[in-house]
XYZ file of C-alpha atoms in Angstrom:
378
model
C 7.112 -5.955 40.513
C 6.280 -8.925 42.654
C 2.941 -9.253 44.320
C 3.053 -8.077 47.897
C 2.860 -10.628 49.236
C 2.221 -13.465 46.745
C 0.764 -16.724 48.037
C 3.476 -19.308 48.116
C 4.736 -22.091 50.313
C 8.052 -23.789 50.817
C 7.925 -26.936 48.669
C 8.023 -30.188 50.568
C 10.456 -32.901 49.585
C 8.937 -35.559 47.344
C 9.018 -38.940 49.127
C 10.940 -41.739 47.461
C 8.487 -44.519 46.548
C 9.916 -48.047 46.868
C 9.848 -50.182 43.730
C 8.321 -53.100 45.608
C 4.578 -52.480 45.353
C 3.627 -54.574 48.372
C 5.657 -52.172 50.537
C 3.622 -49.172 49.404
C -0.154 -48.920 49.291
C -1.371 -46.501 46.619
C -4.036 -44.042 47.850
C -7.488 -44.240 46.322
C -7.156 -40.667 45.049
C -4.217 -38.345 44.416
C -3.005 -35.974 47.104
C -3.454 -32.204 46.640
C -1.751 -29.069 47.889
C -4.989 -28.099 49.620
C -5.108 -31.461 51.421
C -1.577 -30.729 52.655
C -2.860 -27.506 54.176
C -1.975 -24.890 51.546
C -4.880 -22.788 50.280
C -3.843 -21.093 47.034
C -7.268 -19.515 46.555
C -7.052 -17.873 49.970
C -3.650 -16.488 49.014
C -5.072 -15.029 45.822
C -7.861 -13.423 47.819
C -5.318 -11.904 50.238
C -3.438 -10.306 47.334
C -6.637 -8.740 46.032
C -7.474 -7.317 49.444
C -4.049 -5.766 49.967
C -3.696 -4.077 46.583
C -5.314 -0.810 47.647
C -2.896 -0.436 50.538
C 0.198 -1.261 48.512
C -0.719 1.395 45.947
C -0.563 4.008 48.681
C 3.011 3.051 49.603
C 4.746 4.114 46.419
C 7.222 6.586 45.008
C 7.595 8.054 41.500
C 10.587 5.760 40.873
C 8.543 2.571 41.233
C 8.017 0.837 37.886
C 5.208 -1.605 37.126
C 2.474 -3.040 39.319
C 1.590 -6.100 41.321
C 1.976 -9.605 39.993
C 5.546 -9.859 38.790
C 8.414 -11.828 40.279
C 10.462 -8.814 41.360
C 9.925 -5.191 42.278
C 11.356 -2.581 39.921
C 12.786 0.766 40.996
C 14.093 3.359 38.522
C 17.729 3.802 39.525
C 18.201 6.736 37.137
C 16.857 8.820 40.004
C 20.270 8.314 41.615
C 21.972 10.236 38.807
C 21.733 13.422 40.861
C 24.212 11.930 43.335
C 27.942 12.393 42.819
C 28.752 9.034 44.410
C 25.612 7.273 45.626
C 26.061 4.578 48.251
C 23.272 2.056 48.682
C 22.421 1.098 52.254
C 20.630 -2.139 53.110
C 18.972 -3.402 56.282
C 16.731 -6.289 57.293
C 14.820 -7.033 60.475
C 11.662 -8.393 62.073
C 9.575 -7.482 65.106
C 10.374 -10.414 67.380
C 7.810 -11.820 69.782
C 5.636 -8.702 69.577
C 3.769 -10.683 66.921
C 2.411 -12.804 69.786
C 0.689 -9.725 71.221
C -0.915 -8.961 67.858
C -2.081 -12.567 67.538
C -3.547 -12.676 71.042
C -5.207 -9.290 70.619
C -6.559 -10.176 67.196
C -5.200 -6.841 65.918
C -3.080 -7.209 62.794
C -2.997 -3.771 61.144
C -0.297 -2.164 63.317
C 2.475 -4.759 63.493
C 3.582 -3.778 59.982
C 4.456 -0.289 61.182
C 6.764 -1.889 63.732
C 8.458 -3.822 60.948
C 9.037 -0.728 58.831
C 10.380 1.223 61.802
C 12.898 -1.463 62.647
C 14.242 -1.456 59.080
C 14.142 2.143 57.847
C 15.474 3.649 61.058
C 18.528 1.424 60.792
C 19.035 2.806 57.279
C 18.731 6.452 58.296
C 21.414 6.075 60.991
C 24.091 6.425 58.317
C 22.208 9.312 56.725
C 20.547 7.204 54.032
C 17.143 8.074 52.620
C 14.977 4.908 52.601
C 13.908 4.151 49.028
C 11.992 0.886 49.089
C 11.150 -2.189 51.149
C 10.099 -5.772 50.590
C 8.349 -7.938 53.153
C 8.032 -11.604 54.080
C 4.983 -12.883 55.954
C 4.970 -16.483 57.158
C 1.671 -17.929 58.395
C 0.340 -21.274 59.530
C -2.835 -20.683 57.536
C -3.750 -17.917 55.108
C -6.686 -15.892 56.342
C -6.995 -13.308 53.547
C -8.328 -10.462 55.696
C -5.629 -11.049 58.296
C -2.771 -11.044 55.785
C -4.212 -7.946 54.105
C -4.346 -6.192 57.496
C -0.674 -6.969 58.109
C 0.248 -5.559 54.700
C -1.920 -2.498 55.397
C 0.279 -1.757 58.422
C 3.448 -2.262 56.385
C 2.157 0.062 53.664
C 1.197 2.706 56.224
C 4.653 2.419 57.770
C 6.306 2.874 54.390
C 4.198 5.984 53.803
C 5.310 7.390 57.175
C 8.922 6.618 56.239
C 8.696 8.085 52.748
C 9.679 4.834 51.047
C 7.902 2.454 48.674
C 6.711 -1.102 49.227
C 7.799 -2.785 45.997
C 7.399 -6.488 46.671
C 6.909 -9.251 49.151
C 6.013 -12.813 49.862
C 3.468 -14.733 51.881
C 4.424 -18.289 52.797
C 1.913 -20.725 54.233
C 3.568 -23.350 56.459
C 0.970 -25.866 57.623
C 2.347 -28.408 60.051
C 5.179 -26.100 61.099
C 3.079 -23.230 62.442
C -0.302 -23.305 64.130
C -3.216 -21.946 62.119
C -3.136 -18.616 63.991
C 0.648 -18.285 64.159
C 2.581 -15.879 61.965
C 5.830 -13.955 61.698
C 6.932 -10.961 59.657
C 10.272 -9.761 58.354
C 11.416 -7.202 55.848
C 14.367 -5.707 54.028
C 14.940 -2.148 52.914
C 17.279 -0.212 50.656
C 18.319 3.416 50.949
C 20.811 5.798 49.404
C 23.251 8.367 50.750
C 25.890 10.572 49.157
C 29.318 9.121 49.944
C 30.665 12.331 51.459
C 27.550 12.707 53.647
C 27.678 9.339 55.384
C 27.153 9.835 59.108
C 29.015 7.947 61.797
C 31.767 7.722 64.364
C 34.422 9.461 62.271
C 32.472 12.739 62.434
C 32.014 12.861 66.210
C 34.072 15.346 68.193
C 34.602 16.281 71.842
C 31.921 18.717 72.971
C 29.198 17.340 70.695
C 25.737 17.224 72.227
C 23.675 14.054 72.488
C 20.012 14.644 71.659
C 17.438 12.041 72.682
C 14.139 11.515 70.851
C 11.269 10.011 72.803
C 10.023 6.537 71.957
C 6.333 5.734 71.630
C 6.729 2.933 74.149
C 8.491 -0.410 74.080
C 8.769 -0.309 70.278
C 9.677 -3.853 69.132
C 12.402 -5.039 71.455
C 12.535 -6.877 74.747
C 9.139 -8.521 74.399
C 10.424 -11.900 75.537
C 11.297 -10.305 78.884
C 8.099 -8.249 78.960
C 5.880 -11.250 78.209
C 7.681 -13.377 80.800
C 7.309 -10.716 83.486
C 3.762 -9.531 82.846
C 2.128 -12.794 81.736
C 4.074 -15.627 83.346
C 5.113 -13.974 86.614
C 2.497 -11.278 87.250
C -0.354 -13.178 85.580
C -1.791 -10.069 83.947
C -4.285 -10.344 81.087
C -4.152 -8.259 77.935
C -7.550 -6.731 78.672
C -6.449 -5.590 82.143
C -7.072 -1.873 82.652
C -3.858 -0.340 83.974
C -4.396 3.112 85.550
C -0.725 4.058 85.171
C -0.999 3.478 81.447
C -4.422 5.035 80.969
C -5.478 2.075 78.821
C -5.413 -1.705 78.736
C -2.184 -3.642 78.921
C -2.731 -5.029 75.438
C -3.219 -1.588 73.927
C 0.039 -0.425 75.499
C 2.020 -3.446 74.365
C 0.704 -3.117 70.813
C 1.565 0.592 70.494
C 3.391 0.882 67.143
C 7.077 1.733 66.935
C 7.728 5.365 66.163
C 9.285 5.851 62.720
C 11.994 8.541 62.778
C 13.430 8.398 59.271
C 11.843 11.572 57.888
C 12.545 13.427 61.136
C 16.210 12.444 61.003
C 16.490 13.391 57.346
C 14.923 16.766 58.157
C 17.651 17.290 60.761
C 20.382 16.619 58.201
C 18.854 19.253 55.935
C 18.448 21.974 58.559
C 21.640 21.648 60.583
C 24.878 19.723 60.967
C 24.514 16.173 62.267
C 27.443 13.909 63.091
C 25.685 10.629 63.886
C 22.440 8.902 64.762
C 21.840 5.849 66.920
C 18.697 3.728 66.649
C 17.873 2.456 70.143
C 16.671 -1.120 69.687
C 17.677 -4.495 71.126
C 20.487 -4.067 73.612
C 19.223 -0.787 74.997
C 20.458 2.785 74.931
C 24.059 2.382 76.056
C 24.911 -0.553 73.809
C 23.402 0.998 70.691
C 24.862 4.442 71.283
C 28.290 2.851 71.828
C 28.188 1.552 68.248
C 28.746 5.073 66.890
C 31.194 6.397 69.493
C 34.810 6.390 68.235
C 37.857 5.195 70.120
C 39.144 7.772 72.578
C 35.761 9.412 73.124
C 32.744 8.588 75.218
C 29.151 9.775 75.481
C 27.961 10.752 78.938
C 24.161 10.503 79.161
C 22.260 11.938 82.125
C 19.188 9.911 83.095
C 17.756 12.873 85.012
C 16.959 14.616 81.710
C 13.897 12.441 81.110
C 11.270 10.229 82.698
C 10.646 6.845 81.045
C 7.024 5.946 80.311
C 5.028 4.042 82.917
C 5.342 0.718 81.083
C 9.075 0.561 81.838
C 8.560 1.003 85.573
C 5.735 -1.546 85.543
C 7.946 -4.171 83.917
C 10.687 -3.474 86.446
C 8.359 -3.701 89.429
C 6.313 -6.693 88.281
C 9.396 -8.783 87.598
C 11.770 -7.341 90.178
C 14.010 -6.540 87.214
C 17.151 -4.623 88.130
C 17.789 -1.314 86.388
C 20.860 -2.594 84.554
C 18.827 -5.463 83.103
C 16.053 -3.093 82.027
C 18.532 -0.710 80.430
C 20.281 -3.383 78.398
C 16.979 -4.835 77.182
C 14.503 -1.973 76.689
C 14.790 1.491 75.145
C 13.699 3.166 78.425
C 11.803 5.895 76.613
C 14.387 6.838 73.963
C 13.954 5.524 70.429
C 16.569 7.491 68.503
C 19.574 9.664 69.391
C 21.352 12.322 67.377
C 24.872 13.564 68.003
C 25.320 17.140 66.826
C 27.805 19.970 67.321
C 26.965 22.126 70.331
C 26.095 25.071 68.077
C 23.531 22.944 66.209
C 21.453 22.100 69.273
C 18.933 24.943 69.069
C 18.148 24.382 65.400
C 17.962 20.622 65.913
C 15.519 20.872 68.811
C 13.400 23.420 66.943
C 13.296 21.208 63.849
C 12.198 18.185 65.857
C 9.624 20.179 67.836
C 8.140 21.506 64.602
C 7.753 17.900 63.462
C 6.054 16.861 66.692
C 9.012 14.929 68.065
C 9.644 15.213 71.803
C 13.421 15.698 72.038
C 15.950 17.029 74.538
C 19.684 17.292 75.210
C 20.529 14.192 77.222
C 24.308 14.377 77.370
C 27.578 15.238 75.695
C 30.675 13.709 74.149
C 33.886 13.890 76.195
C 37.360 12.414 76.170
C 37.286 8.756 77.188
C 38.782 8.188 80.626
C 37.239 4.753 81.208
C 36.843 1.613 79.101
C 33.137 2.232 78.425
C 32.145 4.165 75.319
C 28.901 5.272 76.981
C 28.333 6.231 80.601
C 24.865 6.653 82.111
C 24.723 8.975 85.114
C 22.084 10.210 87.566
C 18.555 8.924 88.123
C 15.470 9.391 85.998
C 13.287 12.354 86.859
C 10.128 11.373 88.731
């Protein structure tokens, strides 16, 4: 299993040295990787610091430990499936990393990364099995990298999957010393005859919304432009409507729904899920609505969190723009038969998930696959 992450950098091209010596002055001493800005020792220290967190994000199928070139997962565990389908997803967290950098808080952004990946996997009904990560930094600060991995490991634990490998790349000259980005990829498995999606949806199905924990990890370019550039707010600004500072609100980790969604599939019939990320509620829900049908969602069934109204007011952002950029308080949606609603809501409530019936599936009488009606409750 590969170290998670292992210190490494993208090799630079070796310059071609002219044969004519008077065109090239030899340096007094040889160049080094460290002189180029890559600190291998710091990378080694980061790996040591993160080991305890990686160990906590495991599953019985994980084989081996840190230090190899690849993560190993015992696929014989899939023998219980009649026809196992592997699901794969990859993602990042966008410009939310800028909030973490400016706040100096690095141990939550990893949970955002995991949420973005595993909740894409669970949409088709797949159980997330394992993830790998990629952390790119301008300079390796061991404690900082270890904190990022801590968040990733905690996210994997919340999702029920293992963190089996990763990579840390140090890119001096391309990124500033404090700059970084994170990305990850995950793999899950689902029985072929239990794949969820548009082909299962029927007229009369109910649309259940699950509350988001906030902005999650989408739309931060708009949010940063509105709140920082236009409104001039600082991250340490106390915002009464939020009950905390702006920075604390913006750094709130993405809710991870994978185990909640899997619990639903075990307790009642589910036809489809939709992960509400970039593009907003309507665009993401439309991805699972089949031709000939449409989902009608009633805004009056919920009240978005205060942060959404603040962004709209501070930037004079029209509702349509907000709705196609932000999740507006809904992080995941489930489409279930009408007679499954009570069990579904009870299951989610027992797991601490705020959920409600937000709409229904009808025959399509307009071009749009999703129609939003009404106004949000005040």
